[in-house]
Tab-separated table of C-alpha atoms and ligand atoms in Angstrom:
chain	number	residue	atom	x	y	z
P	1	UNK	CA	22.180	57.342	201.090
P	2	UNK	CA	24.692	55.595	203.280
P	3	UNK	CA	25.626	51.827	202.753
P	4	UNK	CA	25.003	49.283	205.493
P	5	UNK	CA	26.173	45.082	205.874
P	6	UNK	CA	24.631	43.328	208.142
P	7	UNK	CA	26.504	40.549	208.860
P	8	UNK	CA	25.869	37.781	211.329
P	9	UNK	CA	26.226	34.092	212.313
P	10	UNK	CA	22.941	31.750	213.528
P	11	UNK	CA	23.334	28.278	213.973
P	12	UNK	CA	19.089	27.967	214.771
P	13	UNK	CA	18.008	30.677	212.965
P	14	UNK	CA	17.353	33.559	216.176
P	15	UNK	CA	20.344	35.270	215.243
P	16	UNK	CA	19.104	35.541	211.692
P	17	UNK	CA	15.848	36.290	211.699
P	18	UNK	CA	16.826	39.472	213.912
P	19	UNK	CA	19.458	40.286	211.141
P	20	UNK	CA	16.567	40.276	208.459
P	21	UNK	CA	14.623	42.741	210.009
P	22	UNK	CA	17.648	45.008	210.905
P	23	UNK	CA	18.020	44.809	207.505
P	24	UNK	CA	14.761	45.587	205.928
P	25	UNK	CA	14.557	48.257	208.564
P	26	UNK	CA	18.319	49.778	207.350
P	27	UNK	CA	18.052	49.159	203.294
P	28	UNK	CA	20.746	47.098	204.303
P	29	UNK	CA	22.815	44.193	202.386
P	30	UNK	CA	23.256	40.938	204.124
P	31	UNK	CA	26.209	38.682	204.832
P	32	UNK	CA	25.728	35.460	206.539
P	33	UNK	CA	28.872	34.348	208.290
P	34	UNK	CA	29.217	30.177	207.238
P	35	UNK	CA	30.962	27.724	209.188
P	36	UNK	CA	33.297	26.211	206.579
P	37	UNK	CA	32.939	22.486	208.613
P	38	UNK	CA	29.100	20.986	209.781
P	39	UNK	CA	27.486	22.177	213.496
P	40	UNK	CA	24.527	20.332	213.540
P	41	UNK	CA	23.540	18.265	216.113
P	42	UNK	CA	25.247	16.979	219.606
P	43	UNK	CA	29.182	16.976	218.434
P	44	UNK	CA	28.724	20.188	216.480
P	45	UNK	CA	27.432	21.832	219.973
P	46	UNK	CA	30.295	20.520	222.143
P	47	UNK	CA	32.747	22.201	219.174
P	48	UNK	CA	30.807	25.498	219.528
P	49	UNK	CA	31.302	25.336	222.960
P	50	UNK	CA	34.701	24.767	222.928
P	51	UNK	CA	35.277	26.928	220.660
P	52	UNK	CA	33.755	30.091	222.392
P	53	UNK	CA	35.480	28.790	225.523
P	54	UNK	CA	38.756	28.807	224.285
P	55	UNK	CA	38.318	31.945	222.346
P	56	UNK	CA	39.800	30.347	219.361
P	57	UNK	CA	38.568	31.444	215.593
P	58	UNK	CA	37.702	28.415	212.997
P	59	UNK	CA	37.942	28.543	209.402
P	60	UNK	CA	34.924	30.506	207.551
P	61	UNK	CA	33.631	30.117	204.048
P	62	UNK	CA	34.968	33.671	201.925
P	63	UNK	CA	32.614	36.588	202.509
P	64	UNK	CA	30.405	37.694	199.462
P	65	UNK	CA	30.609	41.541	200.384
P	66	UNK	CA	33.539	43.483	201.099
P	67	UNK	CA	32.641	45.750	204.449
P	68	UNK	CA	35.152	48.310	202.979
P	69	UNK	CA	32.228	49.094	200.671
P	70	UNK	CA	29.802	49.815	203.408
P	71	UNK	CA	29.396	53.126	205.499
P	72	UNK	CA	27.961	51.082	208.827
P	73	UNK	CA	28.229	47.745	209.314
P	74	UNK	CA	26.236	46.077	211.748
P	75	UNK	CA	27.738	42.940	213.282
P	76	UNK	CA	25.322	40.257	214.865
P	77	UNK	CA	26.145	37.105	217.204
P	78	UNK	CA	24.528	34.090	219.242
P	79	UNK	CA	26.120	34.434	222.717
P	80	UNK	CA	27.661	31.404	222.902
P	81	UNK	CA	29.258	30.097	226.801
P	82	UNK	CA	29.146	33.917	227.512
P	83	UNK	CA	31.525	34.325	224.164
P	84	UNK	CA	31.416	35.875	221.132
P	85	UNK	CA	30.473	33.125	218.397
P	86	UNK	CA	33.497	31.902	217.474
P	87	UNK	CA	32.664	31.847	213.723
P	88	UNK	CA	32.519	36.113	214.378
P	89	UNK	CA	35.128	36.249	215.442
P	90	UNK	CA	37.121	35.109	212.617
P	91	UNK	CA	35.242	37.607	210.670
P	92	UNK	CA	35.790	40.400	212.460
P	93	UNK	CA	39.539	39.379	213.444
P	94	UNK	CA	39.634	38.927	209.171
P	95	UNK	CA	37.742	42.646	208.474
P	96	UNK	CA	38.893	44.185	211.109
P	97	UNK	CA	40.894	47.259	209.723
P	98	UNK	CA	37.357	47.684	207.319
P	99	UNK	CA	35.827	48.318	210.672
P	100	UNK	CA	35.016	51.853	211.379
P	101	UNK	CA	31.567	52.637	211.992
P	102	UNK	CA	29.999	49.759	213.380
P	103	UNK	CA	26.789	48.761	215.450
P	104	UNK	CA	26.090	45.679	217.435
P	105	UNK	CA	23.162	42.723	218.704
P	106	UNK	CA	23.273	39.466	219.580
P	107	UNK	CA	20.571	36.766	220.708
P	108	UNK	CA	20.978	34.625	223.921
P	109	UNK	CA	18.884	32.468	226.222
P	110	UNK	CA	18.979	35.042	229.026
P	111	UNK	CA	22.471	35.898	230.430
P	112	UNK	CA	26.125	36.876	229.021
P	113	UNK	CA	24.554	39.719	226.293
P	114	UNK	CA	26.573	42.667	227.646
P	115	UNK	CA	30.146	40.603	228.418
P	116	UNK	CA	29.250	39.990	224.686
P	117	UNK	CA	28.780	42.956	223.176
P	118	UNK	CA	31.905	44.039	225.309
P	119	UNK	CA	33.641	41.633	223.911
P	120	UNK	CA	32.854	42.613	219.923
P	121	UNK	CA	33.291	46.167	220.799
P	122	UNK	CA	36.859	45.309	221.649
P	123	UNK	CA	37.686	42.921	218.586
P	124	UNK	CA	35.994	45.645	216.198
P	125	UNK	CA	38.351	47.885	217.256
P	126	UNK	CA	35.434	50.262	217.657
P	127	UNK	CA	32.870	51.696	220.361
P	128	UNK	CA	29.524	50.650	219.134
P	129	UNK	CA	27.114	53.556	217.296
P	130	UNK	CA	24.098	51.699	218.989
P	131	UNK	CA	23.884	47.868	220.720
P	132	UNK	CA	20.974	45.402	220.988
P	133	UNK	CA	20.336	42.530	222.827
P	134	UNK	CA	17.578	40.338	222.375
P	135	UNK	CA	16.612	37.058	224.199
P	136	UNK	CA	15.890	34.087	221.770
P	137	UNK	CA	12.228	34.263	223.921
P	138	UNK	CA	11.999	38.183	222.293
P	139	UNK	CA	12.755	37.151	218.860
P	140	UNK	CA	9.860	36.429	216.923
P	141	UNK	CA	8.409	39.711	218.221
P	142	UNK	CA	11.046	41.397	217.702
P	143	UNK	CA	9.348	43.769	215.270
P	144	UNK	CA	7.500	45.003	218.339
P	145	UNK	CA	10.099	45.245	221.076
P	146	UNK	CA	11.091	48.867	222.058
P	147	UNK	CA	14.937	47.574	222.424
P	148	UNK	CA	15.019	46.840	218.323
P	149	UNK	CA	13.313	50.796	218.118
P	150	UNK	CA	16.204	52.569	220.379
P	151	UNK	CA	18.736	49.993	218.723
P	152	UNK	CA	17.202	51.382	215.094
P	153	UNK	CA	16.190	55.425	216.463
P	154	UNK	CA	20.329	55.516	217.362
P	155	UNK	CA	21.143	54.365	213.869
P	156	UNK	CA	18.780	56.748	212.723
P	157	UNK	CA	21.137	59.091	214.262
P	158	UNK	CA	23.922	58.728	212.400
P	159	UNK	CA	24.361	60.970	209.527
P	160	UNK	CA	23.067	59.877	205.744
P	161	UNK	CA	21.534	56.771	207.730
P	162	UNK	CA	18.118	55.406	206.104
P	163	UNK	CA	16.230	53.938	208.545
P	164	UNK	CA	12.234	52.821	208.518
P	165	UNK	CA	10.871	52.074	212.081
P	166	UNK	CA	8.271	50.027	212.677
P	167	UNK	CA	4.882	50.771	214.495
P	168	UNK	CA	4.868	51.890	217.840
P	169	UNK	CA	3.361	49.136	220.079
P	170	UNK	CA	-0.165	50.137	220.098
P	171	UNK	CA	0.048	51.111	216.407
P	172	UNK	CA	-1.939	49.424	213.842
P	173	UNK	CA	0.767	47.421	211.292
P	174	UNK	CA	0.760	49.463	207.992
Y	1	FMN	C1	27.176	26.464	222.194
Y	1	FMN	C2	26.093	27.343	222.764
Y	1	FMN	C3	26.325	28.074	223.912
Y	1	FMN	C4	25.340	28.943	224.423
Y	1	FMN	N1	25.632	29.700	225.526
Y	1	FMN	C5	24.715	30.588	225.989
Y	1	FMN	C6	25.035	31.467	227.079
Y	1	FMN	O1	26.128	31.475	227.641
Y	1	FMN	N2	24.061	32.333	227.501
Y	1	FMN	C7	22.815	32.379	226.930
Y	1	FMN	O2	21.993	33.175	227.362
Y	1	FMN	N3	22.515	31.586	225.868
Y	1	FMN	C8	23.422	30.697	225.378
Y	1	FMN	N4	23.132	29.919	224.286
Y	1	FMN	C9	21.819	30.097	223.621
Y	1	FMN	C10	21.968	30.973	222.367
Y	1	FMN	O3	22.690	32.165	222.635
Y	1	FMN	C11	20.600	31.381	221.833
Y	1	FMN	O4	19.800	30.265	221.630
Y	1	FMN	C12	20.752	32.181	220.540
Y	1	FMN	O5	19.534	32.860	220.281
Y	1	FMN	C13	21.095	31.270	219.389
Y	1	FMN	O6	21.159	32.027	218.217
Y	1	FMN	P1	21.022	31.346	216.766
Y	1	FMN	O7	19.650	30.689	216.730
Y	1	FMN	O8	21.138	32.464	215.818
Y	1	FMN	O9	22.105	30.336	216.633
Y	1	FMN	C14	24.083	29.043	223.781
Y	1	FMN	C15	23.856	28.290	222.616
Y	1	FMN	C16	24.840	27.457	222.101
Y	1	FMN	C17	24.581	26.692	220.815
C-alpha cells in the first residue's frame, strides 16, 4: 500500500478538521504545519494578512515527517487575501524537490479557492493528481459533500492508493 502525508496549516481549525478526514479516508499520516511565532487574535491577523499579501514565507517549527518517505502527499491551506497561507508556503518552498505526486484543498470564506490552488500547483512544482475546495460554511459536513468524494474517487485513481469513501448522500452512516 502506498504512503500518504497530509500536511496542512489552520489557524481556526477549518483547515484541519478537513485534513483529518482526508486522512482517515487515505490511511494517511498527518503533519501540521506550526507557525514558529503566536497568530492569535487582532495583530496576529494583520501579520497573516500581510504576509499572504506580500507573498513572503515566515519561519516554521521543523516538520516531524519527511515527505520523501511518502508516495502522495496531500498539501492543505486556508486561503488567506486570495494567497496561499504563508506558513505553506515555507513548507512547500522547504520540501519542494520531495514533491512529486501531490494533491491539493484548501478552505475559504467564499472566493480566491482556484487563484489558490493555482498558486500551490505552481510552488509544488507539480500539476495536482486531484484538487478540493471547500468553503469554511461546507466544513463540518464535509463528510457528506460530493466535492470531498470526486476529490477522494481521483485519489482512488492513482495506482497502490488506499482510499475508503464515505456514504453516498442518501446512504445510511455505517
Ligand atoms: C488573514 C486571513 C485572510 C483571509 N482571506 C480570505 C480570502 O481572501 N477569501 C476567502 O474566501 N476567505 C478568506 N479568509 C477566510 C479563511 O480562508 C477561512 O476562514 C478558512 O476556512 C480558515 O481556515 P482555518 O480555520 O484552517 O484557519 C481569510 C482568513 C484570514 C485569517
Amino acid at each position: 500500500m502506498s504512503r500518504i502525508l497530509v500536511v496542512y496549516h489552520s489557524r481556526s481549525g477549518h483547515t484541519e478538521f478537513v485534513a483529518r478526514q482526508i486522512a482517515a479516508r487515505c490511511h494517511a499520516d498527518l503533519e501540521h504545519i506550526q507557525d514558529s511565532r503566536n497568530l492569535e487574535g487582532v495583530p496576529g491577523y494583520l501579520r497573516c494578512a500581510l504576509e499572504a499579501i506580500l507573498g513572503w514565507r515566515p519561519p516554521i517549527e521543523r516538520a516531524r515527517h519527511r515527505p520523501g518517505d511518502y508516495d502522495l502527499v496531500i498539501v492543505g491551506t486556508p486561503v488567506w487575501f486570495w494567497s496561499v497561507a504563508s506558513p505553506v508556503r515555507t513548507w512547500v518552498q522547504r520540501h519542494h524537490a520531495a514533491l512529486n505526486n501531490v494533491a491539493l484543498f484548501c478552505t475559504c470564506g467564499g472566493s480566491g479557492h482556484a487563484k489558490v490552488l493555482d498558486d500551490l500547483e505552481r510552488l509544488c512544482g507539480h500539476p495536482a493528481l486531484a484538487r478540493l475546495a471547500l468553503t469554511e460554511r461546507a466544513v463540518p459536513q464535509c463528510q457528506r459533500d460530493p466535492a470531498l468524494r470526486r476529490f477522494l474517487l481521483e485519489l482512488k485513481r492513482v495506482p497502490a492508493v488506499s482510499v475508503s469513501l464515505p456514504p453516498m448522500q442518501d446512504q445510511a452512516p455505517a
